[in-house]
CSV table of C-alpha atoms in Angstrom, one decimal:
chain,number,residue,atom,x,y,z
A,161,MET,CA,28.5,32.1,83.5
A,162,SER,CA,24.7,32.9,84.9
A,163,PHE,CA,22.6,35.3,83.4
A,164,ARG,CA,22.5,36.2,87.4
A,165,VAL,CA,26.2,36.7,88.2
A,166,THR,CA,26.4,38.3,84.9
A,167,TRP,CA,23.7,41.0,86.3
A,168,ASP,CA,24.7,41.9,89.4
A,169,ASN,CA,28.2,42.0,88.4
A,170,LEU,CA,26.6,45.3,85.5
A,171,LEU,CA,24.9,47.1,87.9
A,172,ASP,CA,28.2,47.0,90.5
A,173,ASN,CA,29.6,48.6,86.9
A,174,VAL,CA,27.1,50.7,85.9
A,175,GLU,CA,27.2,52.4,89.1
A,176,GLU,CA,30.7,52.9,88.9
A,177,LEU,CA,30.2,55.5,86.1
A,178,SER,CA,30.6,58.8,87.4
A,179,ALA,CA,27.3,60.5,87.7
A,180,ASP,CA,28.0,62.2,84.5
A,181,ALA,CA,29.0,59.9,82.1
A,182,THR,CA,27.4,59.7,78.1
A,183,LEU,CA,26.8,56.9,76.3
A,184,LEU,CA,25.5,56.9,72.6
A,185,THR,CA,23.9,54.0,71.2
A,186,PRO,CA,25.7,51.3,69.4
A,187,VAL,CA,23.5,51.7,65.6
A,188,SER,CA,22.0,55.7,66.0
A,189,GLN,CA,25.1,56.8,68.0
A,190,LYS,CA,22.0,58.7,70.3
A,191,PRO,CA,23.3,60.5,73.0
A,192,PHE,CA,22.2,59.5,76.5
A,193,HIS,CA,22.5,59.4,80.3
A,194,ILE,CA,22.0,57.0,82.9
A,195,THR,CA,19.8,58.5,85.6
A,196,ASP,CA,19.0,55.7,88.1
A,197,VAL,CA,20.2,52.4,88.9
A,198,GLN,CA,17.8,50.1,90.5
A,199,GLN,CA,17.9,46.1,90.9
A,200,HIS,CA,15.4,44.9,87.9
A,201,ARG,CA,15.9,47.9,85.7
A,202,VAL,CA,17.8,50.3,84.7
A,203,LEU,CA,17.0,54.4,84.0
A,204,ILE,CA,18.4,56.6,80.9
A,205,GLU,CA,17.2,59.7,79.5
A,206,TYR,CA,18.3,60.9,75.7
A,207,GLN,CA,20.8,63.6,75.1
A,208,ALA,CA,17.8,65.3,72.8
A,209,ASP,CA,14.5,64.5,74.9
A,210,SER,CA,14.1,64.4,78.9
A,211,GLU,CA,12.3,61.4,79.6
A,212,THR,CA,13.0,58.5,81.2
A,213,VAL,CA,13.6,55.6,79.7
A,214,PRO,CA,13.3,51.9,82.0
A,215,LEU,CA,15.9,49.0,81.2
A,216,GLN,CA,14.0,46.4,82.1
A,217,ARG,CA,16.5,43.7,84.1
A,218,GLU,CA,14.3,40.6,81.6
A,219,GLN,CA,15.0,42.5,77.9
A,220,PHE,CA,18.5,42.3,79.1
A,221,GLU,CA,18.5,38.3,80.4
A,222,THR,CA,17.0,38.1,76.1
A,223,LEU,CA,20.0,39.7,75.0
A,224,PHE,CA,22.6,38.0,76.9
A,225,GLU,CA,20.8,35.2,75.4
A,226,ARG,CA,20.7,35.7,72.0
A,227,VAL,CA,24.4,36.9,72.7
A,228,ALA,CA,25.0,33.5,73.4
A,229,ASP,CA,23.7,32.0,70.5
A,230,ALA,CA,24.9,33.6,68.3
A,231,THR,CA,28.4,31.5,69.2
A,232,GLY,CA,30.7,34.6,68.1
A,233,SER,CA,29.0,37.4,67.9
A,234,PHE,CA,25.5,39.3,67.9
A,235,ASP,CA,24.8,41.4,65.4
A,236,LEU,CA,23.6,45.3,66.5
A,237,ASP,CA,21.5,45.4,63.4
A,238,ARG,CA,18.6,42.0,64.4
A,239,LEU,CA,18.2,44.8,67.7
A,240,PRO,CA,14.2,46.1,67.0
A,241,PRO,CA,13.6,49.4,67.5
A,242,GLY,CA,14.6,51.1,71.2
A,243,ALA,CA,16.5,48.8,72.1
A,244,GLU,CA,20.0,50.0,71.1
A,245,PRO,CA,20.4,51.0,74.1
A,246,TYR,CA,20.4,48.1,76.3
A,247,ALA,CA,23.7,46.7,73.9
A,248,THR,CA,25.6,50.1,75.5
A,249,VAL,CA,24.8,49.2,79.1
A,250,MET,CA,25.3,45.3,78.2
A,251,SER,CA,28.7,46.6,77.3
A,252,LEU,CA,29.8,48.1,80.5
A,253,HIS,CA,30.3,44.8,82.0
A,254,PRO,CA,34.6,43.9,80.6
A,255,ARG,CA,32.9,40.3,79.4
A,256,PHE,CA,30.8,42.2,76.1
A,257,THR,CA,32.2,44.0,73.7
A,258,ILE,CA,30.4,46.2,71.4
A,259,ASP,CA,32.9,46.2,67.6
A,260,ASP,CA,30.9,50.1,66.7
A,261,ARG,CA,33.1,49.1,63.3
A,262,ASP,CA,31.9,45.6,62.3
A,263,GLY,CA,28.5,46.3,64.4
A,264,THR,CA,28.5,43.5,67.0
A,265,LEU,CA,27.9,43.1,70.4
A,266,SER,CA,30.2,39.3,71.9
A,267,GLU,CA,31.4,38.3,74.7
A,268,SER,CA,35.1,37.3,75.7
A,269,GLU,CA,37.1,35.7,78.1
A,270,THR,CA,39.5,39.5,78.1
A,271,PRO,CA,37.9,42.0,80.0
A,272,THR,CA,37.3,44.9,77.5
A,273,ALA,CA,35.8,48.8,77.9
A,274,SER,CA,33.2,49.5,75.6
A,275,PRO,CA,34.2,52.3,73.0
A,276,LEU,CA,30.3,53.7,73.8
A,277,VAL,CA,30.8,55.8,76.7
A,278,ASP,CA,32.0,59.5,76.8
A,279,ALA,CA,32.8,58.9,73.3
A,280,HIS,CA,31.2,62.3,71.9
A,281,THR,CA,32.6,63.7,74.8
A,282,VAL,CA,34.0,67.2,73.9
A,283,GLU,CA,36.8,68.4,76.3
A,284,HIS,CA,37.0,72.5,76.5
A,285,ASP,CA,41.1,73.5,75.6
A,286,ASP,CA,41.1,76.8,78.0
A,287,GLY,CA,44.9,77.0,76.6
A,288,PRO,CA,45.3,79.0,73.7
A,289,ARG,CA,44.1,78.6,70.0
A,290,GLU,CA,46.6,76.5,67.7
A,291,GLU,CA,46.1,77.6,64.3
A,292,PRO,CA,45.3,74.0,62.2
A,293,ASP,CA,48.2,73.5,59.6
A,294,ILE,CA,45.4,72.8,56.5
A,295,PRO,CA,44.9,75.3,53.8
A,296,VAL,CA,41.3,74.8,53.7
A,297,TYR,CA,41.4,76.3,57.4
A,298,ALA,CA,44.6,79.7,56.7
A,299,ASP,CA,42.1,80.2,53.2
A,300,ALA,CA,38.9,80.4,55.0
A,301,LEU,CA,40.6,83.4,57.0
A,302,LEU,CA,41.4,85.2,54.4
A,303,LEU,CA,37.6,85.0,53.1
A,304,ILE,CA,36.6,85.9,56.3
A,305,ASP,CA,38.9,89.2,56.7
A,306,ALA,CA,37.6,89.8,53.4
A,307,LEU,CA,34.0,89.2,53.1
A,308,GLU,CA,33.8,91.6,56.3
A,309,GLN,CA,35.9,94.2,54.8
A,310,HIS,CA,33.5,94.2,51.5
A,311,ASP,CA,29.1,95.2,51.4
A,312,MET,CA,28.3,91.2,50.1
A,313,THR,CA,24.5,92.6,48.9
A,314,SER,CA,25.6,94.8,47.0
A,315,LEU,CA,28.4,92.6,44.6
A,316,THR,CA,27.5,94.6,41.7
A,317,GLU,CA,29.2,98.4,43.2
A,318,LEU,CA,32.2,96.0,44.3
A,319,ASP,CA,35.5,97.0,42.2
A,320,VAL,CA,36.7,94.4,39.9
A,321,PRO,CA,40.2,94.3,42.1
A,322,THR,CA,37.7,92.9,45.0
A,323,LEU,CA,35.1,90.7,43.4
A,324,VAL,CA,38.6,89.0,41.9
A,325,ASN,CA,40.0,88.2,44.5
A,326,LEU,CA,36.8,86.9,46.7
A,327,TYR,CA,36.9,85.0,43.3
A,328,THR,CA,39.6,83.2,44.1
A,329,LEU,CA,39.6,83.3,47.4
A,330,LEU,CA,35.9,81.3,47.0
A,331,SER,CA,37.7,78.7,45.1
A,332,ASP,CA,40.8,77.7,46.6
A,333,VAL,CA,38.4,77.0,50.3
A,334,GLN,CA,35.2,74.6,48.0
A,335,ARG,CA,38.8,73.2,46.0
A,336,ASN,CA,41.0,72.4,48.9
A,337,ALA,CA,37.4,71.8,51.1
A,338,ASN,CA,36.6,69.7,49.4
A,339,ASP,CA,40.2,67.3,49.4
A,340,LEU,CA,39.9,67.8,53.7
A,341,ARG,CA,35.4,66.5,52.8
A,342,GLN,CA,36.7,63.3,50.7
A,343,GLU,CA,39.4,62.3,53.9
A,344,VAL,CA,37.2,63.0,56.6
A,345,ARG,CA,34.4,61.6,54.6
A,346,GLY,CA,37.1,58.1,53.7
A,347,VAL,CA,37.1,57.7,57.7
A,348,LEU,CA,33.9,57.6,58.8
A,349,LEU,CA,33.7,54.6,55.6
A,350,ASP,CA,35.2,52.7,58.1
A,351,ARG,CA,32.6,53.6,61.1
A,352,LEU,CA,29.9,53.7,59.5
A,353,HIS,CA,28.4,50.0,59.2
A,354,HIS,CA,24.9,51.0,58.0
A,355,ASP,CA,22.2,52.8,57.3
A,356,GLN,CA,21.0,54.5,59.3
A,357,PRO,CA,21.8,58.8,60.3
A,358,VAL,CA,24.4,58.5,62.5
A,359,SER,CA,24.7,62.7,64.2
A,360,GLY,CA,27.0,65.0,65.4
A,361,GLN,CA,26.6,68.8,66.6
A,362,TYR,CA,25.5,70.2,63.8
A,363,GLY,CA,24.2,67.9,61.2
A,364,SER,CA,24.4,63.4,60.1
A,365,VAL,CA,26.0,61.8,58.1
A,366,GLN,CA,24.6,58.0,56.3
A,367,ARG,CA,26.4,55.0,54.6
A,368,THR,CA,24.7,54.7,51.0
A,369,VAL,CA,24.9,52.1,48.6
A,370,ARG,CA,25.8,53.7,45.4
A,371,GLN,CA,25.6,50.9,41.6
A,372,ASN,CA,27.1,52.5,38.9
A,373,ARG,CA,26.1,50.2,35.9
A,374,THR,CA,28.7,49.3,32.7
A,375,LEU,CA,27.7,48.0,29.7
A,376,LYS,CA,29.6,44.3,28.5
A,377,ASP,CA,31.4,43.8,25.3
A,378,ASP,CA,29.3,44.0,22.5
A,379,ASP,CA,30.3,40.7,21.3
A,380,THR,CA,28.6,39.0,24.9
A,381,VAL,CA,25.2,41.2,24.7
A,382,VAL,CA,24.0,40.3,21.6
A,383,GLU,CA,25.2,36.8,21.9
A,384,LEU,CA,22.5,36.9,24.8
A,385,LEU,CA,20.3,38.6,23.5
A,386,GLU,CA,20.4,36.5,20.3
A,387,ALA,CA,20.0,33.5,22.7
A,388,GLU,CA,16.1,34.9,24.1
A,389,GLY,CA,15.9,35.8,20.9
A,390,ILE,CA,16.0,39.4,20.4
A,391,ASP,CA,17.3,40.9,17.4
A,392,PRO,CA,20.5,42.9,19.0
A,393,GLU,CA,19.7,45.9,16.2
A,394,ARG,CA,16.7,46.8,18.3
A,395,VAL,CA,18.4,47.7,21.5
A,396,MET,CA,23.1,47.9,20.3
A,397,SER,CA,21.8,51.2,17.8
A,398,VAL,CA,19.5,53.4,20.4
A,399,ASP,CA,20.2,52.8,23.6
A,400,THR,CA,20.5,51.7,26.4
A,401,SER,CA,17.5,52.4,27.9
A,402,LYS,CA,15.4,49.8,24.6
A,403,LEU,CA,17.5,47.2,26.4
A,404,ASP,CA,16.8,47.7,29.5
A,405,ASP,CA,13.3,47.4,28.1
A,406,ALA,CA,14.6,43.9,26.7
A,407,LEU,CA,15.6,42.7,29.4
A,408,GLU,CA,12.3,42.7,30.9
A,409,VAL,CA,10.9,40.5,28.3
A,410,THR,CA,13.0,37.7,28.8
A,411,SER,CA,15.4,35.6,31.0
A,412,LEU,CA,18.2,37.1,30.9
A,413,SER,CA,18.9,39.4,34.7
A,414,GLU,CA,20.9,43.0,35.0
A,415,SER,CA,24.0,41.5,35.3
A,416,ASP,CA,23.9,39.3,32.8
A,417,VAL,CA,24.8,42.1,30.1
A,418,TYR,CA,26.4,45.1,32.6
A,419,ASP,CA,29.2,45.2,34.9
A,420,ILE,CA,28.2,46.8,38.1
A,421,GLU,CA,30.3,48.2,40.5
A,422,GLU,CA,28.8,49.0,44.2
A,423,SER,CA,30.3,52.2,45.5
A,424,GLU,CA,30.2,53.1,48.9
A,425,TYR,CA,29.7,57.0,50.0
A,426,VAL,CA,28.6,59.1,52.7
A,427,ARG,CA,26.2,61.7,52.1
A,428,LYS,CA,25.0,65.0,53.8
A,429,ALA,CA,21.7,63.5,55.8
A,430,ASP,CA,20.8,66.9,58.0
A,431,VAL,CA,22.1,70.2,59.0
A,432,ASP,CA,21.3,71.1,62.3
A,433,GLU,CA,20.9,75.0,61.2
A,434,GLU,CA,19.7,76.6,64.7
A,435,MET,CA,23.0,74.7,66.7
A,436,LYS,CA,24.8,76.4,63.8
A,437,GLU,CA,23.5,79.6,64.7
A,438,THR,CA,23.8,79.4,68.1
A,439,ARG,CA,27.6,78.2,67.8
A,440,LEU,CA,28.7,80.9,66.0
A,441,GLN,CA,26.8,83.8,67.9
A,442,GLY,CA,28.8,82.0,70.7
A,443,LEU,CA,32.0,82.7,68.9
A,444,LYS,CA,31.3,86.0,68.7
A,445,ASP,CA,30.2,86.4,72.3
A,446,GLN,CA,33.1,85.3,73.0
A,447,LEU,CA,35.6,87.7,70.9
A,448,ALA,CA,32.9,90.4,72.0
A,449,GLY,CA,33.6,89.4,75.5
A,450,ALA,CA,37.4,89.8,75.6
A,451,ASP,CA,38.8,91.9,78.6
A,452,GLU,CA,42.5,91.4,78.0
A,453,ASP,CA,44.5,94.6,76.9
A,454,THR,CA,44.4,94.2,73.3
A,455,THR,CA,47.3,97.1,72.2
A,456,GLU,CA,49.7,93.9,71.3
A,457,LEU,CA,47.5,92.2,69.9
A,458,GLN,CA,45.8,95.3,67.9
A,459,ALA,CA,49.2,96.2,66.3
A,460,GLU,CA,49.5,92.0,65.6
A,461,ILE,CA,45.9,92.2,63.9
A,462,GLU,CA,46.9,95.6,62.0
A,463,GLU,CA,50.5,93.6,60.7
A,464,LEU,CA,48.1,90.5,59.2
A,465,GLU,CA,45.7,92.9,57.8
A,466,GLN,CA,48.3,94.0,56.0
A,467,ARG,CA,49.8,90.6,54.3
A,468,ILE,CA,45.6,89.9,53.8
A,469,THR,CA,46.3,93.2,51.4
A,470,GLU,CA,49.3,92.3,49.6
A,471,LEU,CA,48.5,88.7,49.6
A,472,THR,CA,44.8,89.3,47.8
A,473,SER,CA,45.6,92.4,46.1
A,474,PHE,CA,45.1,91.5,42.6
A,475,ASP,CA,47.9,94.1,39.6
A,476,SER,CA,46.5,92.8,36.4
A,477,GLY,CA,49.9,93.6,35.4
A,478,THR,CA,51.5,91.2,37.3
A,479,SER,CA,51.8,87.6,36.9
A,480,PHE,CA,52.6,85.5,40.0
A,481,HIS,CA,54.3,81.8,39.9
A,482,THR,CA,54.2,81.1,44.0
A,483,ARG,CA,52.1,80.2,45.9
A,484,SER,CA,50.8,81.4,49.7
A,485,THR,CA,50.9,78.1,51.7
A,486,GLY,CA,47.0,78.6,52.7
A,487,GLY,CA,46.1,78.4,48.6
């Protein structure tokens, strides 16, 4: 199929998008909107910036040719700076597909939908809130209740039972939150395919490679050092820093004397404290602005407070061998 036909079909598909459709760039995951479709260009606007950015027809043709030359799939990491939106918009054509896990753009005979359209949109459900059945949620509720009952700016004035309750709840929240964090990290590792930060509402993360070195068995290291004319006693009897110094003056590589394993992990790259504060204030305003009859709700709250008191009360003469479901 010629690019002229591809371009016409692409414009038709772009024009069919809803006016409020949100798209994501494939690598940095920056949200943007299409503001206008013209014969020789597509105008977009990044969500975090009101400046209009034109995407030119000629650049789409160049990307079209790059995909064709790739004879399979085009690696999105090869895109020049600022060119990511071209790949996203190109994926609106039914014959062009973005694999956001492998980080590739390819052409196929089977029509597909772009995974980067409306990918970050959050639907607001006005129905009743449901409590997630996870330990950290229950622990967090208990902790919030405890924090609201005491003046946390004067810890030294709190009695021992209160401090014990706070310490217990903080420990449980930390443990369960870390368990959940590791589960989320495992899923993220399957979704992130590059070292560039990926942003969310409250912050950003990025995929990073970390190396762990383990010294190979002594016989192997000694034999290699002796073959290079290095006295093994100079490096084996002190520490690995001496070994590293020896490597600099030999033809040996780091991998010759170390078993090197790479482990991938997700690290926190940034936190948007202002966004967190705004969201938190919004939640407080929602609770304060509730205008429904709260008589029954207040009774339920009082009953819950009584249960919380029983669960978190501390008695030095009593030992427990069971745990609450939120522990």
